[in-house]
Amino acid sequence: MRETLLEAARIAARETLPVFRTAMAVDNKDAGGFDPVTEADRRTEQAIRQFIAGRFPDHAIAGEEWDDKETGSPYRWVIDPIDGTRSFICGIPLWGTLIGLLFEDRAVAGLLSQPFIGETFVGLPGEATYSRGGQQTTLRVSEVTELDAARMMTTTPELFRRRPAILKAFRNLEARVQLSRYGADCYAYGLLAAGRIDLVVEPDLKAVDIAPLLSIIREAGGIVSTFDGGPAEAGGDVIAAATPQLHAAARALLNAG
């Protein structure tokens, strides 16, 4: 499974890297706002889909840019070809390719690849690893249990603005943590698994935004759920934390109403 994930990442990089930091056409998928997509998103997902379908023709596939492939299999691949398209079109290197595998709707493997930086995070049963420059190390979350010692990230507070009650709760949580940073997209979850930050809180995620990251975080020792404590494989309002104590404290504030 590791080699399948890594080869899919290499295939994706051949599509994304030649386009990054070049002039590109950007389409908007949201008439009421701005949800950008580029031809690189579409081509990259197609390339990953073709590779996976060649190896596992009976597996289902869900992606960000194309219709789901339904097969009736308990195995489902989940693909976000460029997570952080806003960063991608601005030349910011904190975007990544996400590829995950679910079995009976439970995440069992996942990859976060950042080809421009040259970093790869992989989660498999019993292991979570980080690779860069040919060197591989084991991922392990921090041991932070208290909010006042926690380093928290979210992509942007704008994610919360359409839901005032959740925005207020997030601001209360932000006031309690040691520091809060914005803008990392999927990279924040890799940093959590690596023990560099302790908490990620984001609302309204799609399955493709979070499902590929779950195995990485869990196998590194972290905990991920929706705000109500449910599974995060389908997306929604998500809390990812280094420790159960930190997760519970963040959940309590976010659900305080």
mmCIF file of N, CA, C and O in Angstrom, residues 49-91:
data_model
loop_
_atom_site.group_PDB
_atom_site.id
_atom_site.type_symbol
_atom_site.label_atom_id
_atom_site.label_comp_id
_atom_site.label_asym_id
_atom_site.label_seq_id
_atom_site.Cartn_x
_atom_site.Cartn_y
_atom_site.Cartn_z
ATOM 1 N N ARG A 49 -6.688 8.950 -10.577
ATOM 2 C CA ARG A 49 -7.794 7.992 -10.763
ATOM 3 C C ARG A 49 -7.402 6.872 -11.729
ATOM 4 O O ARG A 49 -7.684 5.694 -11.469
ATOM 5 N N GLN A 50 -6.798 7.228 -12.830
ATOM 6 C CA GLN A 50 -6.420 6.222 -13.819
ATOM 7 C C GLN A 50 -5.421 5.230 -13.240
ATOM 8 O O GLN A 50 -5.508 4.021 -13.484
ATOM 9 N N PHE A 51 -4.471 5.730 -12.463
ATOM 10 C CA PHE A 51 -3.476 4.853 -11.849
ATOM 11 C C PHE A 51 -4.144 3.904 -10.846
ATOM 12 O O PHE A 51 -3.886 2.689 -10.865
ATOM 13 N N ILE A 52 -4.988 4.439 -9.969
ATOM 14 C CA ILE A 52 -5.639 3.604 -8.958
ATOM 15 C C ILE A 52 -6.571 2.590 -9.613
ATOM 16 O O ILE A 52 -6.597 1.409 -9.238
ATOM 17 N N ALA A 53 -7.331 3.028 -10.618
ATOM 18 C CA ALA A 53 -8.245 2.110 -11.303
ATOM 19 C C ALA A 53 -7.484 0.987 -11.998
ATOM 20 O O ALA A 53 -7.981 -0.142 -12.090
ATOM 21 N N GLY A 54 -6.287 1.278 -12.464
ATOM 22 C CA GLY A 54 -5.476 0.243 -13.084
ATOM 23 C C GLY A 54 -5.026 -0.812 -12.098
ATOM 24 O O GLY A 54 -4.938 -2.006 -12.440
ATOM 25 N N ARG A 55 -4.742 -0.393 -10.864
ATOM 26 C CA ARG A 55 -4.288 -1.347 -9.841
ATOM 27 C C ARG A 55 -5.441 -2.020 -9.114
ATOM 28 O O ARG A 55 -5.349 -3.190 -8.719
ATOM 29 N N PHE A 56 -6.520 -1.275 -8.904
ATOM 30 C CA PHE A 56 -7.649 -1.784 -8.126
ATOM 31 C C PHE A 56 -8.948 -1.478 -8.870
ATOM 32 O O PHE A 56 -9.716 -0.590 -8.480
ATOM 33 N N PRO A 57 -9.219 -2.190 -9.953
ATOM 34 C CA PRO A 57 -10.362 -1.847 -10.807
ATOM 35 C C PRO A 57 -11.716 -1.969 -10.124
ATOM 36 O O PRO A 57 -12.677 -1.333 -10.555
ATOM 37 N N ASP A 58 -11.788 -2.764 -9.068
ATOM 38 C CA ASP A 58 -13.079 -2.952 -8.396
ATOM 39 C C ASP A 58 -13.304 -1.962 -7.255
ATOM 40 O O ASP A 58 -14.385 -1.936 -6.662
ATOM 41 N N HIS A 59 -12.313 -1.130 -6.918
ATOM 42 C CA HIS A 59 -12.459 -0.196 -5.810
ATOM 43 C C HIS A 59 -13.244 1.041 -6.236
ATOM 44 O O HIS A 59 -13.122 1.519 -7.380
ATOM 45 N N ALA A 60 -14.016 1.587 -5.321
ATOM 46 C CA ALA A 60 -14.705 2.852 -5.552
ATOM 47 C C ALA A 60 -13.700 4.004 -5.439
ATOM 48 O O ALA A 60 -12.674 3.884 -4.762
ATOM 49 N N ILE A 61 -14.017 5.119 -6.086
ATOM 50 C CA ILE A 61 -13.151 6.299 -6.060
ATOM 51 C C ILE A 61 -14.013 7.544 -5.902
ATOM 52 O O ILE A 61 -14.992 7.718 -6.625
ATOM 53 N N ALA A 62 -13.634 8.403 -4.951
ATOM 54 C CA ALA A 62 -14.281 9.702 -4.766
ATOM 55 C C ALA A 62 -13.224 10.785 -4.865
ATOM 56 O O ALA A 62 -12.120 10.625 -4.341
ATOM 57 N N GLY A 63 -13.557 11.881 -5.542
ATOM 58 C CA GLY A 63 -12.588 12.949 -5.702
ATOM 59 C C GLY A 63 -13.221 14.314 -5.604
ATOM 60 O O GLY A 63 -14.444 14.457 -5.493
ATOM 61 N N GLU A 64 -12.366 15.325 -5.654
ATOM 62 C CA GLU A 64 -12.794 16.711 -5.529
ATOM 63 C C GLU A 64 -13.429 17.237 -6.815
ATOM 64 O O GLU A 64 -14.388 18.003 -6.768
ATOM 65 N N GLU A 65 -12.906 16.812 -7.973
ATOM 66 C CA GLU A 65 -13.268 17.481 -9.221
ATOM 67 C C GLU A 65 -14.149 16.662 -10.157
ATOM 68 O O GLU A 65 -14.723 17.219 -11.087
ATOM 69 N N TRP A 66 -14.244 15.360 -9.945
ATOM 70 C CA TRP A 66 -15.001 14.510 -10.856
ATOM 71 C C TRP A 66 -16.008 13.661 -10.090
ATOM 72 O O TRP A 66 -15.881 13.473 -8.877
ATOM 73 N N ASP A 67 -16.990 13.139 -10.803
ATOM 74 C CA ASP A 67 -18.035 12.335 -10.169
ATOM 75 C C ASP A 67 -17.436 11.075 -9.539
ATOM 76 O O ASP A 67 -16.434 10.532 -10.020
ATOM 77 N N ASP A 68 -18.091 10.617 -8.478
ATOM 78 C CA ASP A 68 -17.639 9.406 -7.804
ATOM 79 C C ASP A 68 -17.778 8.196 -8.724
ATOM 80 O O ASP A 68 -18.718 8.096 -9.530
ATOM 81 N N LYS A 69 -16.837 7.289 -8.568
ATOM 82 C CA LYS A 69 -16.931 5.982 -9.213
ATOM 83 C C LYS A 69 -17.450 4.999 -8.179
ATOM 84 O O LYS A 69 -16.775 4.728 -7.182
ATOM 85 N N GLU A 70 -18.655 4.482 -8.405
ATOM 86 C CA GLU A 70 -19.276 3.548 -7.466
ATOM 87 C C GLU A 70 -19.158 2.126 -8.004
ATOM 88 O O GLU A 70 -19.476 1.869 -9.171
ATOM 89 N N THR A 71 -18.685 1.219 -7.156
ATOM 90 C CA THR A 71 -18.510 -0.175 -7.588
ATOM 91 C C THR A 71 -19.172 -1.172 -6.655
ATOM 92 O O THR A 71 -19.222 -2.357 -6.969
ATOM 93 N N GLY A 72 -19.637 -0.725 -5.491
ATOM 94 C CA GLY A 72 -20.148 -1.648 -4.498
ATOM 95 C C GLY A 72 -19.083 -2.246 -3.613
ATOM 96 O O GLY A 72 -19.370 -3.017 -2.693
ATOM 97 N N SER A 73 -17.810 -1.876 -3.843
ATOM 98 C CA SER A 73 -16.708 -2.390 -3.033
ATOM 99 C C SER A 73 -16.703 -1.705 -1.667
ATOM 100 O O SER A 73 -17.052 -0.530 -1.551
ATOM 101 N N PRO A 74 -16.262 -2.420 -0.615
ATOM 102 C CA PRO A 74 -16.078 -1.762 0.685
ATOM 103 C C PRO A 74 -14.869 -0.838 0.704
ATOM 104 O O PRO A 74 -14.693 -0.067 1.643
ATOM 105 N N TYR A 75 -14.027 -0.909 -0.329
ATOM 106 C CA TYR A 75 -12.851 -0.042 -0.420
ATOM 107 C C TYR A 75 -13.187 1.196 -1.256
ATOM 108 O O TYR A 75 -13.741 1.086 -2.354
ATOM 109 N N ARG A 76 -12.822 2.359 -0.740
ATOM 110 C CA ARG A 76 -13.060 3.613 -1.442
ATOM 111 C C ARG A 76 -11.827 4.502 -1.319
ATOM 112 O O ARG A 76 -11.365 4.810 -0.216
ATOM 113 N N TRP A 77 -11.296 4.911 -2.453
ATOM 114 C CA TRP A 77 -10.203 5.872 -2.499
ATOM 115 C C TRP A 77 -10.775 7.287 -2.492
ATOM 116 O O TRP A 77 -11.779 7.560 -3.137
ATOM 117 N N VAL A 78 -10.125 8.172 -1.758
ATOM 118 C CA VAL A 78 -10.568 9.558 -1.643
ATOM 119 C C VAL A 78 -9.396 10.449 -2.067
ATOM 120 O O VAL A 78 -8.297 10.334 -1.517
ATOM 121 N N ILE A 79 -9.656 11.348 -3.027
ATOM 122 C CA ILE A 79 -8.574 12.111 -3.661
ATOM 123 C C ILE A 79 -8.886 13.600 -3.639
ATOM 124 O O ILE A 79 -9.969 14.027 -4.059
ATOM 125 N N ASP A 80 -7.945 14.384 -3.163
ATOM 126 C CA ASP A 80 -7.964 15.833 -3.362
ATOM 127 C C ASP A 80 -6.662 16.176 -4.086
ATOM 128 O O ASP A 80 -5.589 16.188 -3.472
ATOM 129 N N PRO A 81 -6.708 16.437 -5.383
ATOM 130 C CA PRO A 81 -5.468 16.566 -6.162
ATOM 131 C C PRO A 81 -4.615 17.749 -5.745
ATOM 132 O O PRO A 81 -3.386 17.659 -5.725
ATOM 133 N N ILE A 82 -5.269 18.882 -5.431
ATOM 134 C CA ILE A 82 -4.548 20.051 -4.926
ATOM 135 C C ILE A 82 -5.364 20.612 -3.767
ATOM 136 O O ILE A 82 -6.306 21.380 -3.969
ATOM 137 N N ASP A 83 -5.048 20.190 -2.566
ATOM 138 C CA ASP A 83 -5.699 20.754 -1.390
ATOM 139 C C ASP A 83 -4.987 22.077 -1.079
ATOM 140 O O ASP A 83 -3.781 22.094 -0.837
ATOM 141 N N GLY A 84 -5.769 23.159 -1.103
ATOM 142 C CA GLY A 84 -5.164 24.478 -0.968
ATOM 143 C C GLY A 84 -4.973 25.144 -2.320
ATOM 144 O O GLY A 84 -3.912 25.721 -2.592
ATOM 145 N N THR A 85 -6.009 25.073 -3.159
ATOM 146 C CA THR A 85 -5.891 25.677 -4.484
ATOM 147 C C THR A 85 -5.652 27.180 -4.399
ATOM 148 O O THR A 85 -4.935 27.754 -5.235
ATOM 149 N N ARG A 86 -6.205 27.839 -3.395
ATOM 150 C CA ARG A 86 -5.938 29.274 -3.230
ATOM 151 C C ARG A 86 -4.445 29.524 -3.030
ATOM 152 O O ARG A 86 -3.878 30.466 -3.596
ATOM 153 N N SER A 87 -3.808 28.700 -2.201
ATOM 154 C CA SER A 87 -2.359 28.821 -2.039
ATOM 155 C C SER A 87 -1.643 28.516 -3.347
ATOM 156 O O SER A 87 -0.682 29.201 -3.727
ATOM 157 N N PHE A 88 -2.101 27.505 -4.055
ATOM 158 C CA PHE A 88 -1.483 27.086 -5.310
ATOM 159 C C PHE A 88 -1.474 28.222 -6.320
ATOM 160 O O PHE A 88 -0.443 28.512 -6.941
ATOM 161 N N ILE A 89 -2.611 28.907 -6.487
ATOM 162 C CA ILE A 89 -2.674 29.955 -7.499
ATOM 163 C C ILE A 89 -1.937 31.224 -7.067
ATOM 164 O O ILE A 89 -1.599 32.063 -7.905
ATOM 165 N N CYS A 90 -1.663 31.352 -5.762
ATOM 166 C CA CYS A 90 -0.901 32.503 -5.259
ATOM 167 C C CYS A 90 0.596 32.231 -5.169
ATOM 168 O O CYS A 90 1.364 33.104 -4.765
ATOM 169 N N GLY A 91 1.017 31.020 -5.493
ATOM 170 C CA GLY A 91 2.434 30.683 -5.412
ATOM 171 C C GLY A 91 2.915 30.339 -4.017
ATOM 172 O O GLY A 91 4.125 30.257 -3.779
#
